[in-house]
Amino acid sequence: MKGWLLTIDDTTGRRLNFVNVPMERKPIDVNAIASKIPGAQLQTSKRSRRLSEEGDAGEDIEGLADADIPDETHMALLTLRSEFPTEKFPSLPPIVMQHQLYTHIPQRTMADRQLAELRQKNVVILFKMGVVLNDYAVILQEDFVRHVERTCIEGCGDAARSAAARRFLDTVVKVHKACSLAKKDLLGHYGFHDEDVAHLIRSGLLTLRDEQSFWLNLPNMGDFMTDLHAGRKELRDIIKRAKYKEVLVSSLLERGKLKKSKLSIKYHIDDAVGADLVTSSDTTSGPLLKNKD
């Protein structure tokens, strides 16, 4: 008999495609497939589990098609997340810039749509980074929760601030999908008091957007922002000083690291290309970068 086989790259964990191949009648080990996808969990339905137990390989794959297999944007996010140097930013969770996803998903509309779906499913949280630039950071919600528990609750030392942070996690974070939050909703719908809001601001969970609203914020992100902007400038300066004002990606990677940023060169290349700060063109020697005017 024939059935559908899910192929996965063992080195990256990325889903490749489904291929129709001859198969034996034996149960499909869905957990084994999930183990090849970093950070992913397959939620199989009762029907798919029953079919798996019955041992019909063809129908097992049909059930697998209904499983919660990460889409292209989710897989790109997990890949970029794995490249974040957490050892150099121990006070932060892994951070991925939204526009970095575009270096993996050329169809930006699809990437934005799938990212919005991940937000609705409480898989990710988006944060506005900085005041002027239109930069947004994407963080897995479970990473954010652990970060807040570690920095704003367990390591706080102030019972009132810890209680406000815990309540913020249990109420706002689980249901609020936007990057900003109206003050009237915080005080009315969510039932916080002015003193609670003050605690959340001091904890770094909120920053003032205007007199009537706040930005949701990632505590301790100042060090990351400094390195991000310093690395952006250094990368563009390297390209500007190069012959013909263009540099091969392979040449940049050979440098190992930048002088003014703890983030990797690859992280900064994905950032610059995705943010349209540089252009990338394919050549026989690999991608070639030029500064965008």
PDB file of C-alpha atoms in Angstrom:
ATOM      1  CA  MET A   1       0.000   0.000   0.000  1.00  0.00           C
ATOM      2  CA  LYS A   2       1.008   3.633  -0.318  1.00  0.00           C
ATOM      3  CA  GLY A   3       0.834   6.417   2.216  1.00  0.00           C
ATOM      4  CA  TRP A   4       1.973   9.943   2.896  1.00  0.00           C
ATOM      5  CA  LEU A   5       5.387  10.345   4.530  1.00  0.00           C
ATOM      6  CA  LEU A   6       6.393  13.537   6.333  1.00  0.00           C
ATOM      7  CA  THR A   7      10.047  14.380   5.577  1.00  0.00           C
ATOM      8  CA  ILE A   8      12.048  16.448   8.067  1.00  0.00           C
ATOM      9  CA  ASP A   9      15.591  17.791   7.856  1.00  0.00           C
ATOM     10  CA  ASP A  10      17.505  16.215  10.761  1.00  0.00           C
ATOM     11  CA  THR A  11      19.952  19.130  10.930  1.00  0.00           C
ATOM     12  CA  THR A  12      17.417  21.968  11.149  1.00  0.00           C
ATOM     13  CA  GLY A  13      14.231  20.242  12.230  1.00  0.00           C
ATOM     14  CA  ARG A  14      12.369  22.007   9.424  1.00  0.00           C
ATOM     15  CA  ARG A  15       9.449  20.303   7.774  1.00  0.00           C
ATOM     16  CA  LEU A  16      10.169  19.700   4.121  1.00  0.00           C
ATOM     17  CA  ASN A  17       7.081  18.172   2.522  1.00  0.00           C
ATOM     18  CA  PHE A  18       4.770  15.179   2.287  1.00  0.00           C
ATOM     19  CA  VAL A  19       5.694  12.503  -0.261  1.00  0.00           C
ATOM     20  CA  ASN A  20       3.644   9.547  -1.455  1.00  0.00           C
ATOM     21  CA  VAL A  21       5.665   6.370  -0.896  1.00  0.00           C
ATOM     22  CA  PRO A  22       5.061   2.614  -0.410  1.00  0.00           C
ATOM     23  CA  MET A  23       4.496   1.891   3.271  1.00  0.00           C
ATOM     24  CA  GLU A  24       3.990  -1.092   5.530  1.00  0.00           C
ATOM     25  CA  ARG A  25       0.934  -1.373   7.738  1.00  0.00           C
ATOM     26  CA  LYS A  26       2.351  -0.380  11.096  1.00  0.00           C
ATOM     27  CA  PRO A  27       1.605   2.279  13.724  1.00  0.00           C
ATOM     28  CA  ILE A  28       2.990   5.766  13.221  1.00  0.00           C
ATOM     29  CA  ASP A  29       5.019   7.084  16.153  1.00  0.00           C
ATOM     30  CA  VAL A  30       3.850  10.709  16.223  1.00  0.00           C
ATOM     31  CA  ASN A  31       6.028  11.487  19.243  1.00  0.00           C
ATOM     32  CA  ALA A  32       9.110  10.408  17.291  1.00  0.00           C
ATOM     33  CA  ILE A  33       8.184  12.892  14.583  1.00  0.00           C
ATOM     34  CA  ALA A  34       7.613  15.640  17.161  1.00  0.00           C
ATOM     35  CA  SER A  35      11.031  15.021  18.677  1.00  0.00           C
ATOM     36  CA  LYS A  36      12.648  16.144  15.425  1.00  0.00           C
ATOM     37  CA  ILE A  37      10.919  19.533  15.616  1.00  0.00           C
ATOM     38  CA  PRO A  38      12.620  21.719  18.272  1.00  0.00           C
ATOM     39  CA  GLY A  39      10.198  23.418  20.646  1.00  0.00           C
ATOM     40  CA  ALA A  40       7.163  21.886  18.972  1.00  0.00           C
ATOM     41  CA  GLN A  41       4.475  19.651  20.390  1.00  0.00           C
ATOM     42  CA  LEU A  42       2.072  17.645  18.265  1.00  0.00           C
ATOM     43  CA  GLN A  43      -1.449  17.653  19.661  1.00  0.00           C
ATOM     44  CA  THR A  44      -3.149  14.646  18.063  1.00  0.00           C
ATOM     45  CA  SER A  45      -6.883  14.164  18.101  1.00  0.00           C
ATOM     46  CA  LYS A  46      -8.601  11.169  19.688  1.00  0.00           C
ATOM     47  CA  ARG A  47      -9.420   9.942  16.194  1.00  0.00           C
ATOM     48  CA  SER A  48      -5.791  10.065  15.035  1.00  0.00           C
ATOM     49  CA  ARG A  49      -4.633   8.215  18.166  1.00  0.00           C
ATOM     50  CA  ARG A  50      -7.275   5.552  17.617  1.00  0.00           C
ATOM     51  CA  LEU A  51      -6.249   5.149  13.992  1.00  0.00           C
ATOM     52  CA  SER A  52      -2.616   4.883  15.032  1.00  0.00           C
ATOM     53  CA  GLU A  53      -3.446   2.110  17.477  1.00  0.00           C
ATOM     54  CA  GLU A  54      -5.330   0.261  14.730  1.00  0.00           C
ATOM     55  CA  GLY A  55      -2.160   0.342  12.628  1.00  0.00           C
ATOM     56  CA  ASP A  56      -3.518   1.724   9.326  1.00  0.00           C
ATOM     57  CA  ALA A  57      -0.509   3.683   8.073  1.00  0.00           C
ATOM     58  CA  GLY A  58      -2.378   5.508   5.344  1.00  0.00           C
ATOM     59  CA  GLU A  59      -5.088   6.740   7.704  1.00  0.00           C
ATOM     60  CA  ASP A  60      -2.529   7.499  10.406  1.00  0.00           C
ATOM     61  CA  ILE A  61      -0.953  10.076   8.127  1.00  0.00           C
ATOM     62  CA  GLU A  62      -4.388  11.490   7.404  1.00  0.00           C
ATOM     63  CA  GLY A  63      -4.775  11.962  11.136  1.00  0.00           C
ATOM     64  CA  LEU A  64      -1.287  13.436  11.313  1.00  0.00           C
ATOM     65  CA  ALA A  65      -2.256  16.046   8.761  1.00  0.00           C
ATOM     66  CA  ASP A  66      -4.769  17.342  11.314  1.00  0.00           C
ATOM     67  CA  ALA A  67      -2.095  17.509  14.024  1.00  0.00           C
ATOM     68  CA  ASP A  68      -0.639  20.784  15.205  1.00  0.00           C
ATOM     69  CA  ILE A  69       2.517  20.691  13.086  1.00  0.00           C
ATOM     70  CA  PRO A  70       4.298  24.076  13.151  1.00  0.00           C
ATOM     71  CA  ASP A  71       3.811  26.165  10.016  1.00  0.00           C
ATOM     72  CA  GLU A  72       6.643  27.819   8.089  1.00  0.00           C
ATOM     73  CA  THR A  73       6.645  30.958  10.228  1.00  0.00           C
ATOM     74  CA  HIS A  74       6.653  28.988  13.479  1.00  0.00           C
ATOM     75  CA  MET A  75       9.565  26.882  12.235  1.00  0.00           C
ATOM     76  CA  ALA A  76      11.483  30.001  11.158  1.00  0.00           C
ATOM     77  CA  LEU A  77      10.851  31.504  14.590  1.00  0.00           C
ATOM     78  CA  LEU A  78      12.184  28.394  16.337  1.00  0.00           C
ATOM     79  CA  THR A  79      15.269  28.396  14.117  1.00  0.00           C
ATOM     80  CA  LEU A  80      16.022  32.067  14.782  1.00  0.00           C
ATOM     81  CA  ARG A  81      15.300  31.593  18.480  1.00  0.00           C
ATOM     82  CA  SER A  82      17.929  28.841  18.657  1.00  0.00           C
ATOM     83  CA  GLU A  83      20.520  31.264  17.265  1.00  0.00           C
ATOM     84  CA  PHE A  84      20.019  33.891  19.983  1.00  0.00           C
ATOM     85  CA  PRO A  85      23.108  34.003  22.278  1.00  0.00           C
ATOM     86  CA  THR A  86      21.361  33.533  25.619  1.00  0.00           C
ATOM     87  CA  GLU A  87      24.712  32.974  27.314  1.00  0.00           C
ATOM     88  CA  LYS A  88      25.674  36.566  26.435  1.00  0.00           C
ATOM     89  CA  PHE A  89      22.303  37.969  27.528  1.00  0.00           C
ATOM     90  CA  PRO A  90      21.545  35.908  30.662  1.00  0.00           C
ATOM     91  CA  SER A  91      18.907  38.359  31.885  1.00  0.00           C
ATOM     92  CA  LEU A  92      16.805  38.003  28.722  1.00  0.00           C
ATOM     93  CA  PRO A  93      14.777  35.325  26.934  1.00  0.00           C
ATOM     94  CA  PRO A  94      15.612  34.550  23.285  1.00  0.00           C
ATOM     95  CA  ILE A  95      14.538  37.512  21.140  1.00  0.00           C
ATOM     96  CA  VAL A  96      13.634  37.379  17.445  1.00  0.00           C
ATOM     97  CA  MET A  97      12.859  40.551  15.513  1.00  0.00           C
ATOM     98  CA  GLN A  98       9.678  40.277  13.483  1.00  0.00           C
ATOM     99  CA  HIS A  99      11.389  41.373  10.270  1.00  0.00           C
ATOM    100  CA  GLN A 100      14.044  38.648  10.684  1.00  0.00           C
ATOM    101  CA  LEU A 101      11.309  36.151   9.819  1.00  0.00           C
ATOM    102  CA  TYR A 102      11.209  37.657   6.322  1.00  0.00           C
ATOM    103  CA  THR A 103      14.709  36.347   5.592  1.00  0.00           C
ATOM    104  CA  HIS A 104      13.277  32.823   5.982  1.00  0.00           C
ATOM    105  CA  ILE A 105       9.761  33.506   4.635  1.00  0.00           C
ATOM    106  CA  PRO A 106       9.962  35.673   1.474  1.00  0.00           C
ATOM    107  CA  GLN A 107       6.156  35.898   1.328  1.00  0.00           C
ATOM    108  CA  ARG A 108       5.818  38.608   3.979  1.00  0.00           C
ATOM    109  CA  THR A 109       2.034  38.647   3.875  1.00  0.00           C
ATOM    110  CA  MET A 110       1.952  34.944   4.677  1.00  0.00           C
ATOM    111  CA  ALA A 111       4.516  35.398   7.457  1.00  0.00           C
ATOM    112  CA  ASP A 112       2.473  38.197   9.036  1.00  0.00           C
ATOM    113  CA  ARG A 113      -0.734  36.161   8.760  1.00  0.00           C
ATOM    114  CA  GLN A 114       0.807  33.075  10.350  1.00  0.00           C
ATOM    115  CA  LEU A 115       2.399  35.215  13.060  1.00  0.00           C
ATOM    116  CA  ALA A 116      -1.010  36.723  13.841  1.00  0.00           C
ATOM    117  CA  GLU A 117      -2.388  33.190  14.171  1.00  0.00           C
ATOM    118  CA  LEU A 118       0.414  32.300  16.592  1.00  0.00           C
ATOM    119  CA  ARG A 119      -0.501  35.354  18.656  1.00  0.00           C
ATOM    120  CA  GLN A 120      -4.134  34.302  18.799  1.00  0.00           C
ATOM    121  CA  LYS A 121      -3.076  30.823  19.975  1.00  0.00           C
ATOM    122  CA  ASN A 122      -0.933  32.311  22.792  1.00  0.00           C
ATOM    123  CA  VAL A 123       2.233  30.896  21.247  1.00  0.00           C
ATOM    124  CA  VAL A 124       4.032  34.249  20.905  1.00  0.00           C
ATOM    125  CA  ILE A 125       3.977  37.796  22.246  1.00  0.00           C
ATOM    126  CA  LEU A 126       5.017  40.891  20.278  1.00  0.00           C
ATOM    127  CA  PHE A 127       6.735  43.905  21.814  1.00  0.00           C
ATOM    128  CA  LYS A 128       7.385  47.349  20.369  1.00  0.00           C
ATOM    129  CA  MET A 129      11.135  47.941  20.543  1.00  0.00           C
ATOM    130  CA  GLY A 130      12.161  51.569  20.901  1.00  0.00           C
ATOM    131  CA  VAL A 131      10.226  54.781  20.495  1.00  0.00           C
ATOM    132  CA  VAL A 132      10.969  55.891  16.936  1.00  0.00           C
ATOM    133  CA  LEU A 133      11.831  52.799  14.896  1.00  0.00           C
ATOM    134  CA  ASN A 134       9.046  50.507  13.754  1.00  0.00           C
ATOM    135  CA  ASP A 135      10.709  47.452  15.288  1.00  0.00           C
ATOM    136  CA  TYR A 136       8.842  44.604  16.949  1.00  0.00           C
ATOM    137  CA  ALA A 137      10.315  41.712  18.891  1.00  0.00           C
ATOM    138  CA  VAL A 138       8.727  38.253  18.838  1.00  0.00           C
ATOM    139  CA  ILE A 139       9.091  36.078  21.929  1.00  0.00           C
ATOM    140  CA  LEU A 140       7.586  32.703  22.713  1.00  0.00           C
ATOM    141  CA  GLN A 141       4.963  33.232  25.393  1.00  0.00           C
ATOM    142  CA  GLU A 142       6.398  30.422  27.528  1.00  0.00           C
ATOM    143  CA  ASP A 143       9.826  32.128  27.370  1.00  0.00           C
ATOM    144  CA  PHE A 144       8.292  35.429  28.422  1.00  0.00           C
ATOM    145  CA  VAL A 145       6.410  33.863  31.327  1.00  0.00           C
ATOM    146  CA  ARG A 146       9.577  32.192  32.624  1.00  0.00           C
ATOM    147  CA  HIS A 147      11.471  35.476  32.232  1.00  0.00           C
ATOM    148  CA  VAL A 148       8.888  37.434  34.240  1.00  0.00           C
ATOM    149  CA  GLU A 149       8.692  34.765  36.921  1.00  0.00           C
ATOM    150  CA  ARG A 150      12.463  34.819  37.315  1.00  0.00           C
ATOM    151  CA  THR A 151      13.055  38.573  37.207  1.00  0.00           C
ATOM    152  CA  CYS A 152       9.826  40.191  38.427  1.00  0.00           C
ATOM    153  CA  ILE A 153       8.408  37.623  40.842  1.00  0.00           C
ATOM    154  CA  GLU A 154      10.985  35.243  42.297  1.00  0.00           C
ATOM    155  CA  GLY A 155      13.870  37.706  42.252  1.00  0.00           C
ATOM    156  CA  CYS A 156      11.906  40.827  43.116  1.00  0.00           C
ATOM    157  CA  GLY A 157      12.000  41.013  46.915  1.00  0.00           C
ATOM    158  CA  ASP A 158       8.868  43.186  47.005  1.00  0.00           C
ATOM    159  CA  ALA A 159       5.662  41.287  47.775  1.00  0.00           C
ATOM    160  CA  ALA A 160       3.349  43.917  46.273  1.00  0.00           C
ATOM    161  CA  ARG A 161       5.335  44.158  43.032  1.00  0.00           C
ATOM    162  CA  SER A 162       5.559  40.373  42.783  1.00  0.00           C
ATOM    163  CA  ALA A 163       1.792  40.060  43.262  1.00  0.00           C
ATOM    164  CA  ALA A 164       1.124  42.664  40.557  1.00  0.00           C
ATOM    165  CA  ALA A 165       3.455  40.876  38.139  1.00  0.00           C
ATOM    166  CA  ARG A 166       1.828  37.499  38.841  1.00  0.00           C
ATOM    167  CA  ARG A 167      -1.628  38.930  38.283  1.00  0.00           C
ATOM    168  CA  PHE A 168      -0.422  40.560  35.067  1.00  0.00           C
ATOM    169  CA  LEU A 169       0.747  37.162  33.792  1.00  0.00           C
ATOM    170  CA  ASP A 170      -2.426  35.363  34.821  1.00  0.00           C
ATOM    171  CA  THR A 171      -4.852  37.904  33.361  1.00  0.00           C
ATOM    172  CA  VAL A 172      -3.485  40.349  30.785  1.00  0.00           C
ATOM    173  CA  VAL A 173      -0.808  38.215  29.115  1.00  0.00           C
ATOM    174  CA  LYS A 174      -3.131  35.246  28.546  1.00  0.00           C
ATOM    175  CA  VAL A 175      -5.892  37.199  26.814  1.00  0.00           C
ATOM    176  CA  HIS A 176      -4.503  40.498  25.503  1.00  0.00           C
ATOM    177  CA  LYS A 177      -3.164  40.207  21.945  1.00  0.00           C
ATOM    178  CA  ALA A 178      -2.118  43.798  21.158  1.00  0.00           C
ATOM    179  CA  CYS A 179       1.265  45.422  21.796  1.00  0.00           C
ATOM    180  CA  SER A 180      -0.322  48.311  23.696  1.00  0.00           C
ATOM    181  CA  LEU A 181      -2.910  48.492  26.447  1.00  0.00           C
ATOM    182  CA  ALA A 182      -5.369  51.282  27.235  1.00  0.00           C
ATOM    183  CA  LYS A 183      -5.191  52.607  30.783  1.00  0.00           C
ATOM    184  CA  LYS A 184      -8.994  52.452  31.117  1.00  0.00           C
ATOM    185  CA  ASP A 185      -8.945  48.734  30.250  1.00  0.00           C
ATOM    186  CA  LEU A 186      -6.148  48.044  32.712  1.00  0.00           C
ATOM    187  CA  LEU A 187      -8.017  49.812  35.512  1.00  0.00           C
ATOM    188  CA  GLY A 188     -11.504  48.794  34.450  1.00  0.00           C
ATOM    189  CA  HIS A 189     -11.676  45.491  32.598  1.00  0.00           C
ATOM    190  CA  TYR A 190      -8.664  43.908  34.305  1.00  0.00           C
ATOM    191  CA  GLY A 191      -9.340  45.470  37.697  1.00  0.00           C
ATOM    192  CA  PHE A 192      -5.875  46.851  38.447  1.00  0.00           C
ATOM    193  CA  HIS A 193      -5.400  49.894  40.694  1.00  0.00           C
ATOM    194  CA  ASP A 194      -3.092  52.865  40.185  1.00  0.00           C
ATOM    195  CA  GLU A 195      -0.661  51.381  42.704  1.00  0.00           C
ATOM    196  CA  ASP A 196      -0.590  48.114  40.746  1.00  0.00           C
ATOM    197  CA  VAL A 197       0.149  50.026  37.524  1.00  0.00           C
ATOM    198  CA  ALA A 198       3.020  51.807  39.264  1.00  0.00           C
ATOM    199  CA  HIS A 199       4.427  48.408  40.319  1.00  0.00           C
ATOM    200  CA  LEU A 200       4.173  47.099  36.733  1.00  0.00           C
ATOM    201  CA  ILE A 201       6.009  50.157  35.414  1.00  0.00           C
ATOM    202  CA  ARG A 202       8.770  49.781  38.012  1.00  0.00           C
ATOM    203  CA  SER A 203       9.050  46.075  37.121  1.00  0.00           C
ATOM    204  CA  GLY A 204       9.536  47.000  33.460  1.00  0.00           C
ATOM    205  CA  LEU A 205       6.381  45.244  32.269  1.00  0.00           C
ATOM    206  CA  LEU A 206       4.761  48.478  31.066  1.00  0.00           C
ATOM    207  CA  THR A 207       6.134  51.666  29.516  1.00  0.00           C
ATOM    208  CA  LEU A 208       4.185  54.843  28.861  1.00  0.00           C
ATOM    209  CA  ARG A 209       2.869  55.211  25.312  1.00  0.00           C
ATOM    210  CA  ASP A 210       0.820  58.345  25.946  1.00  0.00           C
ATOM    211  CA  GLU A 211      -1.382  59.726  28.717  1.00  0.00           C
ATOM    212  CA  GLN A 212      -4.059  57.120  28.091  1.00  0.00           C
ATOM    213  CA  SER A 213      -2.150  53.960  27.178  1.00  0.00           C
ATOM    214  CA  PHE A 214       0.926  51.808  27.763  1.00  0.00           C
ATOM    215  CA  TRP A 215       3.226  49.604  25.706  1.00  0.00           C
ATOM    216  CA  LEU A 216       3.683  46.048  26.928  1.00  0.00           C
ATOM    217  CA  ASN A 217       7.378  45.817  27.687  1.00  0.00           C
ATOM    218  CA  LEU A 218      10.147  43.258  28.071  1.00  0.00           C
ATOM    219  CA  PRO A 219      12.088  43.834  31.299  1.00  0.00           C
ATOM    220  CA  ASN A 220      15.878  44.254  30.994  1.00  0.00           C
ATOM    221  CA  MET A 221      15.921  44.731  27.225  1.00  0.00           C
ATOM    222  CA  GLY A 222      18.151  47.835  27.340  1.00  0.00           C
ATOM    223  CA  ASP A 223      21.406  45.893  26.868  1.00  0.00           C
ATOM    224  CA  PHE A 224      19.982  44.058  23.862  1.00  0.00           C
ATOM    225  CA  MET A 225      18.742  47.281  22.253  1.00  0.00           C
ATOM    226  CA  THR A 226      22.178  48.887  22.668  1.00  0.00           C
ATOM    227  CA  ASP A 227      23.904  45.963  20.944  1.00  0.00           C
ATOM    228  CA  LEU A 228      21.254  45.711  18.225  1.00  0.00           C
ATOM    229  CA  HIS A 229      21.647  49.328  17.127  1.00  0.00           C
ATOM    230  CA  ALA A 230      25.435  49.329  17.526  1.00  0.00           C
ATOM    231  CA  GLY A 231      25.684  46.172  15.422  1.00  0.00           C
ATOM    232  CA  ARG A 232      23.405  47.600  12.742  1.00  0.00           C
ATOM    233  CA  LYS A 233      25.623  50.646  12.368  1.00  0.00           C
ATOM    234  CA  GLU A 234      28.836  48.605  12.380  1.00  0.00           C
ATOM    235  CA  LEU A 235      27.519  46.225   9.715  1.00  0.00           C
ATOM    236  CA  ARG A 236      26.474  49.077   7.435  1.00  0.00           C
ATOM    237  CA  ASP A 237      29.837  50.783   7.987  1.00  0.00           C
ATOM    238  CA  ILE A 238      31.668  47.598   6.968  1.00  0.00           C
ATOM    239  CA  ILE A 239      29.658  47.465   3.743  1.00  0.00           C
ATOM    240  CA  LYS A 240      30.188  51.189   3.135  1.00  0.00           C
ATOM    241  CA  ARG A 241      33.969  50.874   3.427  1.00  0.00           C
ATOM    242  CA  ALA A 242      34.182  47.771   1.219  1.00  0.00           C
ATOM    243  CA  LYS A 243      35.323  47.859  -2.393  1.00  0.00           C
ATOM    244  CA  TYR A 244      32.359  48.760  -4.613  1.00  0.00           C
ATOM    245  CA  LYS A 245      30.391  49.194  -1.340  1.00  0.00           C
ATOM    246  CA  GLU A 246      29.215  45.576  -1.363  1.00  0.00           C
ATOM    247  CA  VAL A 247      30.161  42.515   0.674  1.00  0.00           C
ATOM    248  CA  LEU A 248      29.522  38.787   0.325  1.00  0.00           C
ATOM    249  CA  VAL A 249      27.694  37.202   3.247  1.00  0.00           C
ATOM    250  CA  SER A 250      30.368  34.485   3.349  1.00  0.00           C
ATOM    251  CA  SER A 251      33.030  37.152   3.839  1.00  0.00           C
ATOM    252  CA  LEU A 252      31.114  38.683   6.727  1.00  0.00           C
ATOM    253  CA  LEU A 253      30.613  35.307   8.408  1.00  0.00           C
ATOM    254  CA  GLU A 254      34.348  34.654   8.237  1.00  0.00           C
ATOM    255  CA  ARG A 255      34.879  37.641  10.546  1.00  0.00           C
ATOM    256  CA  GLY A 256      33.404  35.618  13.398  1.00  0.00           C
ATOM    257  CA  LYS A 257      31.890  38.552  15.292  1.00  0.00           C
ATOM    258  CA  LEU A 258      31.395  42.296  15.332  1.00  0.00           C
ATOM    259  CA  LYS A 259      33.357  44.580  17.641  1.00  0.00           C
ATOM    260  CA  LYS A 260      30.432  46.526  19.072  1.00  0.00           C
ATOM    261  CA  SER A 261      27.796  43.840  19.573  1.00  0.00           C
ATOM    262  CA  LYS A 262      27.513  40.565  21.438  1.00  0.00           C
ATOM    263  CA  LEU A 263      24.976  39.389  18.856  1.00  0.00           C
ATOM    264  CA  SER A 264      26.303  37.193  16.053  1.00  0.00           C
ATOM    265  CA  ILE A 265      27.000  38.531  12.574  1.00  0.00           C
ATOM    266  CA  LYS A 266      24.335  36.191  11.225  1.00  0.00           C
ATOM    267  CA  TYR A 267      21.807  37.682  13.647  1.00  0.00           C
ATOM    268  CA  HIS A 268      22.680  41.159  12.384  1.00  0.00           C
ATOM    269  CA  ILE A 269      22.568  40.088   8.723  1.00  0.00           C
ATOM    270  CA  ASP A 270      19.065  38.654   9.190  1.00  0.00           C
ATOM    271  CA  ASP A 271      18.111  41.848  11.018  1.00  0.00           C
ATOM    272  CA  ALA A 272      19.502  44.206   8.358  1.00  0.00           C
ATOM    273  CA  VAL A 273      18.071  42.287   5.394  1.00  0.00           C
ATOM    274  CA  GLY A 274      14.658  41.810   7.014  1.00  0.00           C
ATOM    275  CA  ALA A 275      14.465  45.468   8.050  1.00  0.00           C
ATOM    276  CA  ASP A 276      15.372  46.578   4.503  1.00  0.00           C
ATOM    277  CA  LEU A 277      18.510  48.322   5.753  1.00  0.00           C
ATOM    278  CA  VAL A 278      20.535  46.405   3.149  1.00  0.00           C
ATOM    279  CA  THR A 279      19.682  44.599  -0.059  1.00  0.00           C
ATOM    280  CA  SER A 280      20.661  41.004  -0.735  1.00  0.00           C
ATOM    281  CA  SER A 281      21.237  39.686  -4.253  1.00  0.00           C
ATOM    282  CA  ASP A 282      22.199  36.171  -5.315  1.00  0.00           C
ATOM    283  CA  THR A 283      25.535  35.660  -7.038  1.00  0.00           C
ATOM    284  CA  THR A 284      27.573  32.614  -8.032  1.00  0.00           C
ATOM    285  CA  SER A 285      29.634  33.214  -4.877  1.00  0.00           C
ATOM    286  CA  GLY A 286      26.586  33.479  -2.622  1.00  0.00           C
ATOM    287  CA  PRO A 287      24.404  36.330  -1.327  1.00  0.00           C
ATOM    288  CA  LEU A 288      25.852  39.834  -1.812  1.00  0.00           C
ATOM    289  CA  LEU A 289      24.881  42.709   0.509  1.00  0.00           C
ATOM    290  CA  LYS A 290      24.650  46.400  -0.316  1.00  0.00           C
ATOM    291  CA  ASN A 291      23.478  49.271   1.855  1.00  0.00           C
ATOM    292  CA  LYS A 292      20.030  50.540   0.971  1.00  0.00           C
ATOM    293  CA  ASP A 293      19.852  54.309   0.474  1.00  0.00           C
TER     294      ASP A 293
END
